[in-house]
Coordinates of C-alpha atoms in Angstrom, one line a residue:
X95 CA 0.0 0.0 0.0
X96 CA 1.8 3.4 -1.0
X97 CA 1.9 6.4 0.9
X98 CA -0.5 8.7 -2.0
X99 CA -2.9 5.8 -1.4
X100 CA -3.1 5.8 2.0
X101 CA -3.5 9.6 2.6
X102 CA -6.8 9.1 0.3
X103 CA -8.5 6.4 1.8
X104 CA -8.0 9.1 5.4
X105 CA -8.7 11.8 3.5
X106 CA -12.1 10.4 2.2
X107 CA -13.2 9.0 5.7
X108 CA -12.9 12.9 6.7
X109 CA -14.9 13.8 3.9
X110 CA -12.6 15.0 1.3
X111 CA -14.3 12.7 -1.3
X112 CA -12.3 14.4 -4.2
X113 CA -9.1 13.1 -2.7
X114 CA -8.0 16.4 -1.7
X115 CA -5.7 16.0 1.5
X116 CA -5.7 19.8 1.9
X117 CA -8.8 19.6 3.0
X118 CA -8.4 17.5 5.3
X119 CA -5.2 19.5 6.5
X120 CA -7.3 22.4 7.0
X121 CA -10.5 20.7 8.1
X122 CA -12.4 23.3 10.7
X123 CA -13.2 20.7 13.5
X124 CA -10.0 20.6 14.3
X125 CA -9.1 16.8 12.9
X126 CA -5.3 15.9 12.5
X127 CA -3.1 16.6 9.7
X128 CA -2.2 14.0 7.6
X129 CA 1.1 15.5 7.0
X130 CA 2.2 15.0 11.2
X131 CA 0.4 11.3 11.4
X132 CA 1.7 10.0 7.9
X133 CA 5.2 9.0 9.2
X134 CA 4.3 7.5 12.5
X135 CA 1.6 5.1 10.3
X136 CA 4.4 4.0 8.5
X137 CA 6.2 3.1 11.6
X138 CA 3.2 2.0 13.5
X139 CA 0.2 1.6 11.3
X140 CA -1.6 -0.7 13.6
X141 CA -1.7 1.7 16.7
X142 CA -3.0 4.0 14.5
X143 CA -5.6 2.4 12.8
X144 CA -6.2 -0.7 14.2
X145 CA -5.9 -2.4 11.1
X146 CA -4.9 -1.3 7.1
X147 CA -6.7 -4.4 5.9
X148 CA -10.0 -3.3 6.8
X149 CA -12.6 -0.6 5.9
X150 CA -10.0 2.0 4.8
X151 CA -8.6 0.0 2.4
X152 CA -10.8 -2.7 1.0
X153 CA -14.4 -0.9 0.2
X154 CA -17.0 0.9 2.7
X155 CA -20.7 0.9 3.3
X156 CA -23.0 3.5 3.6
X157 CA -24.1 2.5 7.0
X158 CA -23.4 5.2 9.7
X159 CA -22.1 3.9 13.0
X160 CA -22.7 6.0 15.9
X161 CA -21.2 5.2 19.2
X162 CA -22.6 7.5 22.0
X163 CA -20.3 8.7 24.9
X164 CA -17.2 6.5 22.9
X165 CA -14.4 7.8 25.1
X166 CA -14.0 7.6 28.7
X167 CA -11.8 6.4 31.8
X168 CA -14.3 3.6 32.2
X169 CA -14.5 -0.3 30.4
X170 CA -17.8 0.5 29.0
X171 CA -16.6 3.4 27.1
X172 CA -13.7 1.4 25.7
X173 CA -15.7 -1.8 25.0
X174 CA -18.5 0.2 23.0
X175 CA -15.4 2.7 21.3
X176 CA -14.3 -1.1 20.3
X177 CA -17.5 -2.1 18.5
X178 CA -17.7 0.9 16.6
X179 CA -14.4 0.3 15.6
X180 CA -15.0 -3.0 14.0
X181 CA -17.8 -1.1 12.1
X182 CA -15.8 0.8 10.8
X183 CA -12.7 -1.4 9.9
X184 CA -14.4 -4.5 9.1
X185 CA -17.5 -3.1 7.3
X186 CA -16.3 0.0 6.2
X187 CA -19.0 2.5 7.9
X188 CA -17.6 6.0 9.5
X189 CA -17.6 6.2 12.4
X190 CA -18.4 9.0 14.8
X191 CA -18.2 9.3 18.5
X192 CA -21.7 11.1 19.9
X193 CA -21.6 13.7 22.7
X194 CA -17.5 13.5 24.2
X195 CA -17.3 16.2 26.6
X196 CA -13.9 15.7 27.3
X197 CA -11.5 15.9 25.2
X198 CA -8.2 13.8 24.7
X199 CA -5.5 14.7 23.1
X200 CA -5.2 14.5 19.8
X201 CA -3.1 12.0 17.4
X202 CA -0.3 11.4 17.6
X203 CA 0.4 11.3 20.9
X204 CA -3.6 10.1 21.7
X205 CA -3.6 8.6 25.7
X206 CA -5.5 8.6 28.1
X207 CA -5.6 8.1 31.5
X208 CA -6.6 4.9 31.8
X209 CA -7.1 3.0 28.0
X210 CA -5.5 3.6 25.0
X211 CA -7.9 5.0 22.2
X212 CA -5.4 4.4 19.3
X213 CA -7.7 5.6 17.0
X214 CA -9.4 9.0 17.0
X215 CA -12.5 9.2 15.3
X216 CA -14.4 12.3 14.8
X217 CA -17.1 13.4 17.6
X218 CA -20.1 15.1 17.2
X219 CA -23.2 16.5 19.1
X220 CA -26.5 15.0 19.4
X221 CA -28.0 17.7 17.5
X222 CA -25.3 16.8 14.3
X223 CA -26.0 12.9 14.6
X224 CA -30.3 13.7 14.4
X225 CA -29.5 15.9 11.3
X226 CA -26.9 12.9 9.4
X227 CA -28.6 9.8 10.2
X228 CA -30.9 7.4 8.4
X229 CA -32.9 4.1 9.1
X230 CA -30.4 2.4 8.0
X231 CA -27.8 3.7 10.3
X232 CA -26.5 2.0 13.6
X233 CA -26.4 3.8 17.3
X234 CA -24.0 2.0 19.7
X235 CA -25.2 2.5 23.6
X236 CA -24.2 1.5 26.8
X237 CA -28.1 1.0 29.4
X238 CA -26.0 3.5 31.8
X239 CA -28.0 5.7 29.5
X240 CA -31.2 4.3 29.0
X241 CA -32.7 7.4 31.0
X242 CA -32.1 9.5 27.8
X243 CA -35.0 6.8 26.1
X244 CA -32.9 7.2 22.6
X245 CA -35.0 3.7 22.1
X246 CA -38.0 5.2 21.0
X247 CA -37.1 8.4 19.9
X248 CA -34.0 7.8 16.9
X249 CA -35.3 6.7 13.4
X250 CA -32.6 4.1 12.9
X251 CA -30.9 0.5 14.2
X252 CA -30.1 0.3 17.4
X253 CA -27.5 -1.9 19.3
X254 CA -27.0 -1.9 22.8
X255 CA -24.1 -4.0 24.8
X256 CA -25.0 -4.8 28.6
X257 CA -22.1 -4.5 30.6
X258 CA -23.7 -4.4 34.3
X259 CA -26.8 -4.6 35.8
X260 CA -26.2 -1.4 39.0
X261 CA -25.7 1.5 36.8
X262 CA -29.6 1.8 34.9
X263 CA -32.6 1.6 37.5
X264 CA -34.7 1.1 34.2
X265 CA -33.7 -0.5 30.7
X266 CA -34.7 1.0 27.8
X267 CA -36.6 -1.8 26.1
X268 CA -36.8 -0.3 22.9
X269 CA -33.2 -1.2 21.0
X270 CA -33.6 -3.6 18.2
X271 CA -30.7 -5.7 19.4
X272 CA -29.2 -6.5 22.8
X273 CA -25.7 -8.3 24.2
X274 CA -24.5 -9.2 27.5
X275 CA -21.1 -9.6 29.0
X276 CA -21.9 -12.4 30.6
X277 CA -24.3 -15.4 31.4
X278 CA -25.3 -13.2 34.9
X279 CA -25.7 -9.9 33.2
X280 CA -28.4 -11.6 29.9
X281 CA -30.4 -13.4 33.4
X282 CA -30.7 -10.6 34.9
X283 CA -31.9 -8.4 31.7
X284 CA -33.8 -11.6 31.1
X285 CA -35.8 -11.6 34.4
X286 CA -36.1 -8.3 35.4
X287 CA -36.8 -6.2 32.2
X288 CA -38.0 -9.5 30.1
X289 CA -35.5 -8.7 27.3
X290 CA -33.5 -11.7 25.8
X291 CA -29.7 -11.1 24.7
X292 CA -26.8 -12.7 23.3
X293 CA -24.0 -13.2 25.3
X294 CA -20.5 -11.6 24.1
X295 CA -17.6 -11.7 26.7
X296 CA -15.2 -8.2 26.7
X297 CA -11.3 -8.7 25.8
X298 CA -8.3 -7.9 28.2
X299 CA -5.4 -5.9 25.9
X300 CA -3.1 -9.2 26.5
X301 CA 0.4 -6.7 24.8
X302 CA -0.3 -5.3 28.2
X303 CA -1.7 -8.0 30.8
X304 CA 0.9 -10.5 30.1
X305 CA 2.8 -12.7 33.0
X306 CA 6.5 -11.3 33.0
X307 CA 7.5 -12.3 36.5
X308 CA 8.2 -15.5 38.2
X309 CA 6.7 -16.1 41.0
X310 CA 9.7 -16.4 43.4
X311 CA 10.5 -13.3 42.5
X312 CA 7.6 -11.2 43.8
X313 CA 6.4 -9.5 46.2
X314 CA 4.2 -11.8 49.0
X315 CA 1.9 -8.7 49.9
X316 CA -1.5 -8.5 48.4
X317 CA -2.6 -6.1 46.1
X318 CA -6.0 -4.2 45.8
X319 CA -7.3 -1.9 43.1
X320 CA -9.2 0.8 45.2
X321 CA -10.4 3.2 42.3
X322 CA -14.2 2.5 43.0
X323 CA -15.9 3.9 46.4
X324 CA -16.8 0.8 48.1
X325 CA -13.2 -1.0 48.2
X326 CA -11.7 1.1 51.1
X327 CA -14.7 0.4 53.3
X328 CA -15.2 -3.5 52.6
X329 CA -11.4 -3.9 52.8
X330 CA -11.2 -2.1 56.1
X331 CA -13.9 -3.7 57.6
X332 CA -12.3 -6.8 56.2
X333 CA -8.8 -6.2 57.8
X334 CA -10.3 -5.7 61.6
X335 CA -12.2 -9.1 60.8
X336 CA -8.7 -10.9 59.9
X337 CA -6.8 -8.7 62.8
X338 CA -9.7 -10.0 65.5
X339 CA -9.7 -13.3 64.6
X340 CA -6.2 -13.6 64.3
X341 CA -4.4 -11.6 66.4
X342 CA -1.2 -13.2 66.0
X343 CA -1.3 -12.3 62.2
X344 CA 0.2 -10.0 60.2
X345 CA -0.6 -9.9 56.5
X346 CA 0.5 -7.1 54.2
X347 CA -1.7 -5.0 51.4
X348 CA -1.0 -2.0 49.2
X349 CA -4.1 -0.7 48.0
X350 CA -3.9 1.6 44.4
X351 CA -5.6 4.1 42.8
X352 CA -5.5 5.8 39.3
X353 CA -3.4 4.4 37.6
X354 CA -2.9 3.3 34.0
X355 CA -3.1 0.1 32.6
X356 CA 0.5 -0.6 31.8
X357 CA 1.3 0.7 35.7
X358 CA -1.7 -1.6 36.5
X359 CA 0.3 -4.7 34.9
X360 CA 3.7 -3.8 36.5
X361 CA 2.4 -3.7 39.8
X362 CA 0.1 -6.7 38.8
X363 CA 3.5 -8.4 38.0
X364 CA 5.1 -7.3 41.3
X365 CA 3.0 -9.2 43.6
X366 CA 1.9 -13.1 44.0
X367 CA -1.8 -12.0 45.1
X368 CA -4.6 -9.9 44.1
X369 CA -7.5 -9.3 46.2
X370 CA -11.2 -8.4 44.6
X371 CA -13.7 -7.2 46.1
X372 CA -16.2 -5.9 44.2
X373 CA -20.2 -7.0 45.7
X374 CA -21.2 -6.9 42.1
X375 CA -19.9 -6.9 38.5
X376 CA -21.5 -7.1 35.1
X377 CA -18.4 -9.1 34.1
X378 CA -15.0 -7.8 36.2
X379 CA -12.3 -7.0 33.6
X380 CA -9.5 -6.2 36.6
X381 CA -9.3 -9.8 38.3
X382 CA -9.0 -11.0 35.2
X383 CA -6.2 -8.9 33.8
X384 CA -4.4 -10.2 37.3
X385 CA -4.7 -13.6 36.3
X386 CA -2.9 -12.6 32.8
X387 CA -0.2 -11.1 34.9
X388 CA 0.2 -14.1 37.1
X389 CA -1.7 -13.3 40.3
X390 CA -3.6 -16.0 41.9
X391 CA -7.1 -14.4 42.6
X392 CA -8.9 -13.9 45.8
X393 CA -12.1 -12.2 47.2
X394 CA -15.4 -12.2 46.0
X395 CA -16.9 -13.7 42.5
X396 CA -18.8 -10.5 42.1
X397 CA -21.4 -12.7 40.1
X398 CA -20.3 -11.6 36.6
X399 CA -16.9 -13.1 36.9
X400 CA -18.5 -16.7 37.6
X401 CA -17.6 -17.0 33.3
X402 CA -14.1 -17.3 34.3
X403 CA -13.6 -17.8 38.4
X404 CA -12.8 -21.7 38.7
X405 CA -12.8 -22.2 42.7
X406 CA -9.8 -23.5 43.5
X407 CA -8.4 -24.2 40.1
X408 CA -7.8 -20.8 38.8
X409 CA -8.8 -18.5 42.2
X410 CA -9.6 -18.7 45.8
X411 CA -13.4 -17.2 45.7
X412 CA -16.4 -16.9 48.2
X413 CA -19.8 -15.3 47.7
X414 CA -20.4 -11.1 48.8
X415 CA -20.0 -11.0 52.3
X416 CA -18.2 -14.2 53.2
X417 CA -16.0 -12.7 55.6
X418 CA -15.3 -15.5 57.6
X419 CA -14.4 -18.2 54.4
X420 CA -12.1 -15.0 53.2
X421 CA -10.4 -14.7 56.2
X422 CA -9.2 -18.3 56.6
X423 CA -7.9 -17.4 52.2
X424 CA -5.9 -15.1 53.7
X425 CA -4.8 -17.3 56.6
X426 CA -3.4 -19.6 54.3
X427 CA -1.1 -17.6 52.5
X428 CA 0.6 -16.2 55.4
X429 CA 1.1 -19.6 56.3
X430 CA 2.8 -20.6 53.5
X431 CA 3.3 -17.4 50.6
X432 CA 3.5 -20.2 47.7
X433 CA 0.4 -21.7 48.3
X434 CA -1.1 -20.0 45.2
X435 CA 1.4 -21.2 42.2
X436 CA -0.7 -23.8 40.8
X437 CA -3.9 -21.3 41.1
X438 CA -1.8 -19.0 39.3
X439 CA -0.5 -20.7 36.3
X440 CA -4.3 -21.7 35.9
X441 CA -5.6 -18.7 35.9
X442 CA -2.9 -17.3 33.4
X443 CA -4.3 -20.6 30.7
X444 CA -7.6 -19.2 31.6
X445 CA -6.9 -15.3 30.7
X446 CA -5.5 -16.5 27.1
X447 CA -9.3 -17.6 26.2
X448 CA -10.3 -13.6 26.6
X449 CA -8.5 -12.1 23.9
X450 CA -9.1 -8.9 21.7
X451 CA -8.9 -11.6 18.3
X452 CA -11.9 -13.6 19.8
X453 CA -14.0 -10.6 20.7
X454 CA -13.6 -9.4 17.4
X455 CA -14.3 -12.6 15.7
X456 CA -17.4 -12.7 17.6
X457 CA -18.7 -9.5 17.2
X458 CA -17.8 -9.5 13.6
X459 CA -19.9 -13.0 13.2
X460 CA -23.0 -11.0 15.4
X461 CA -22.8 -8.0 13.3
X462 CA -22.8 -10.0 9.8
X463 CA -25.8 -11.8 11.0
X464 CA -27.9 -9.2 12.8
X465 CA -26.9 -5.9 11.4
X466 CA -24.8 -6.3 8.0
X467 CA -27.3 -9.1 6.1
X468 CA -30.1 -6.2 4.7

C-alpha cells in the first residue's frame, strides 16, 4: 500500500471525497493533519488504525455507525469505542463518537488516562448525529444511558451491549438488538426487564496483561485496586475481621488508585496476590487482567466473573460477604506465601481464552448476521 494511497482512503473518511488532502489539512473541526500522522503510520500503522486491511482499504458501506459517549476512563466506554471500531474497519462505515465532553488529546500522541484510544475518530453532538442519520444507520449505547429513552425516539438501528446490571434503574426496552457480557448480566436483563440477549464476553489488551515475572521473584503482599468507592470500606472492615480473629497475624496490602493500565500490569507483575472485592460486576475485567499477569485471585466472585472464576483451580473465591471463608484465604497464604502457584498458572491458561482476536471474531460474526445481512 503506497503512501499517496493511504493519505486518500483518510482523507475520504474525513470527507474530502475528491481526494483532496488539503482539506483535510485544513478541516475546521480541528481533525489531525495528515502530514504529522503520515510517518508514524508507516512506523506503526496498527496503533494508529487498528488495522490497514480493513474498511480503509478494501471498500465501505453507507451505513453510519454511531457510538454515544465513545471515550471515557471507564470499560464501558472502551468496549462500546471497540464495536464501533470494527464497524468501521471491518464493514467500512464511518464512524463518529456522539456527545464527548472531554476531550483527549489528539493523534499522535492520543492517551488517556486509563485506556488507550489508538484511533481518533471524529465526535459530534446529538444535535449533528439527528441531522446525518438514516434508518439504515447503527447507534451504539451502553443501558447506563437508558434514561435518555434514545430507544423510541431515533429513526434508525439500534444496538445496545449490557455491561452491568447497577448503573440503569430502568432499561430501555426499545433497542432492536441487545448483548451481554456475561451469562449473569443476559439473566438478569432476562428476568427483570423481560429482554433476551446474546452473550458476548469483553477482551483484556493481552500486549499489556501478560505474565513477565516468576513467582519467586515477587512480592508476597496482596494487592488491591481501590479506584471504585466501596473497596476502602469493605477492605477495612475486612482487615479488623482478619486482625480480631487472628491476632497473632500479620498480612501485608498495598491498595492503588488511578493508575494506567500498563502501571496496572507492572504492579500486577510485582505481587503473588490480588485481592477483589467488588459486591457486584457485570463481568469484572480487573481480576481477570491479574490472572494474565500471574496473580492468583482472591475475594469475591462479584457474580459476573462466575464466566471465568474456577474455585480452586484458577482463584480462591467466596460469595459477597463471606468474611469468615475469606479470612481463613488469607490465613493460608501467610502460612505458606507459595500456596497460590498452581492457582496462578491456571488462571494465566484461563486469561488467554479472553483475547481482543476472539471478541472481534465474535462480534464481527453477530454483526454480519444481525446488522450487516439487509
Amino acid at each position: 500500500m503506497t503512501d499517496s494511497n493511504l493519505e486518500v482512503n483518510i482523507a475520504s473518511y474525513y470527507g474530502a471525497t475528491d481526494g483532496s488532502v488539503s482539506r483535510v489539512k485544513m478541516d475546521p473541526l480541528g481533525m489531525v493533519k495528515l502530514s504529522e500522522l503520515i510517518p508514524k503510520w508507516r512506523m506503526n500503522p496498527r496503533k494508529h488504525l487498528g488495522t490497514l486491511n480493513g474498511s480503509l482499504t478494501s471498500g465501505s458501506s453507507d451505513r453510519k455507525v454511531f457510538v454515544f459517549k465513545g471515550y471515557g476512563d471507564n470499560g464501558a466506554a472502551y468496549l462500546i469505542y471497540q464495536i464501533g471500531r470494527i464497524c468501521h474497519y471491518q464493514f467500512g462505515s464511518p464512524l463518529f463518537i456522539v456527545e464527548h465532553k472531554k476531550k483527549i488529546p489528539r493523534m499522535p500522541q492520543l492517551t488517556h488516562p486509563r485506556f488507550d484510544y489508538p484511533f481518533e475518530f471524529r465526535d459530534i453532538t446529538i444535535g449533528e448525529m439527528k441531522k446525518m442519520m438514516k434508518p439504515n444507520d447503527l447507534f451504539i449505547c451502553n443501558p447506563a444511558y437508558s434514561n435518555k429513552w434514545f430507544g423510541p425516539n431515533l429513526p434508525m438501528k439500534k444496538l445496545m451491549y449490557l455491561q452491568g446490571m447497577n448503573t440503569y434503574p430502568v432499561l430501555d426496552i426499545f433497542f432492536d438488538h441487545y448483548v451481554s457480557v456475561s451469562h449473569f448480566v443476559q439473566q438478569h436483563v432476562k428476568n427483570v426487564f423481560n429482554t433476551p440477549s446474546s452473550v458476548i464476553s469483553p477482551f483484556i489488551n493481552q500486549s499489556v496483561f501478560r505474565n513477565k515475572t516468576p513467582w519467586n521473584e515477587r512480592s508476597n503482599d496482596i494487592l488491591i485496586l481501590g479506584y471504585k468507592g466501596y473497596a476502602e470500606p469493605v477492605f477495612q472492615y475486612l482487615h479488623e475481621y482478619y486482625k480480631e480473629k487472628y491476632p497473632s497475624s500479620n498480612i501485608g496490602y498495598r491498595m492503588v488508585k488511578d493508575v494506567t493500565q500498563k502501571e496496572l500490569a507492572d504492579l500486577l507483575n510485582q505481587h503473588k496476590y490480588y485481592l477483589t472485592l467488588n459486591p457486584s460486576e457485570g463481568f469484572g475485567l480487573p481480576p481477570l487482567e491479574a490472572m494474565a499477569c500471574g496473580c492468583a485471585v482472591i475475594g469475591f466472585d462479584s457474580m459476573g466473573g462466575r464466566d471465568y472464576f474456577q474455585h480452586g483451580k484458577n482463584a480462591y473465591i467466596v460469595k459477597y460477604g463471606d468474611f469468615e471463608q475469606l479470612a481463613e484465604y488469607l490465613r493460608k497464604i501467610v502460612l505458606d506465601p507459595n500456596i497460590g502457584e498452581d492457582i496462578a498458572k491456571k488462571a494465566v491458561e484461563t486469561a488467554s481464552q479472553f483475547s481482543y482476536n476472539r471478541f472481534e471474531t465474535e462480534w464481527t460474526k453477530y454483526l454480519s448476521e444481525h446488522i450487516y445481512k439487509t
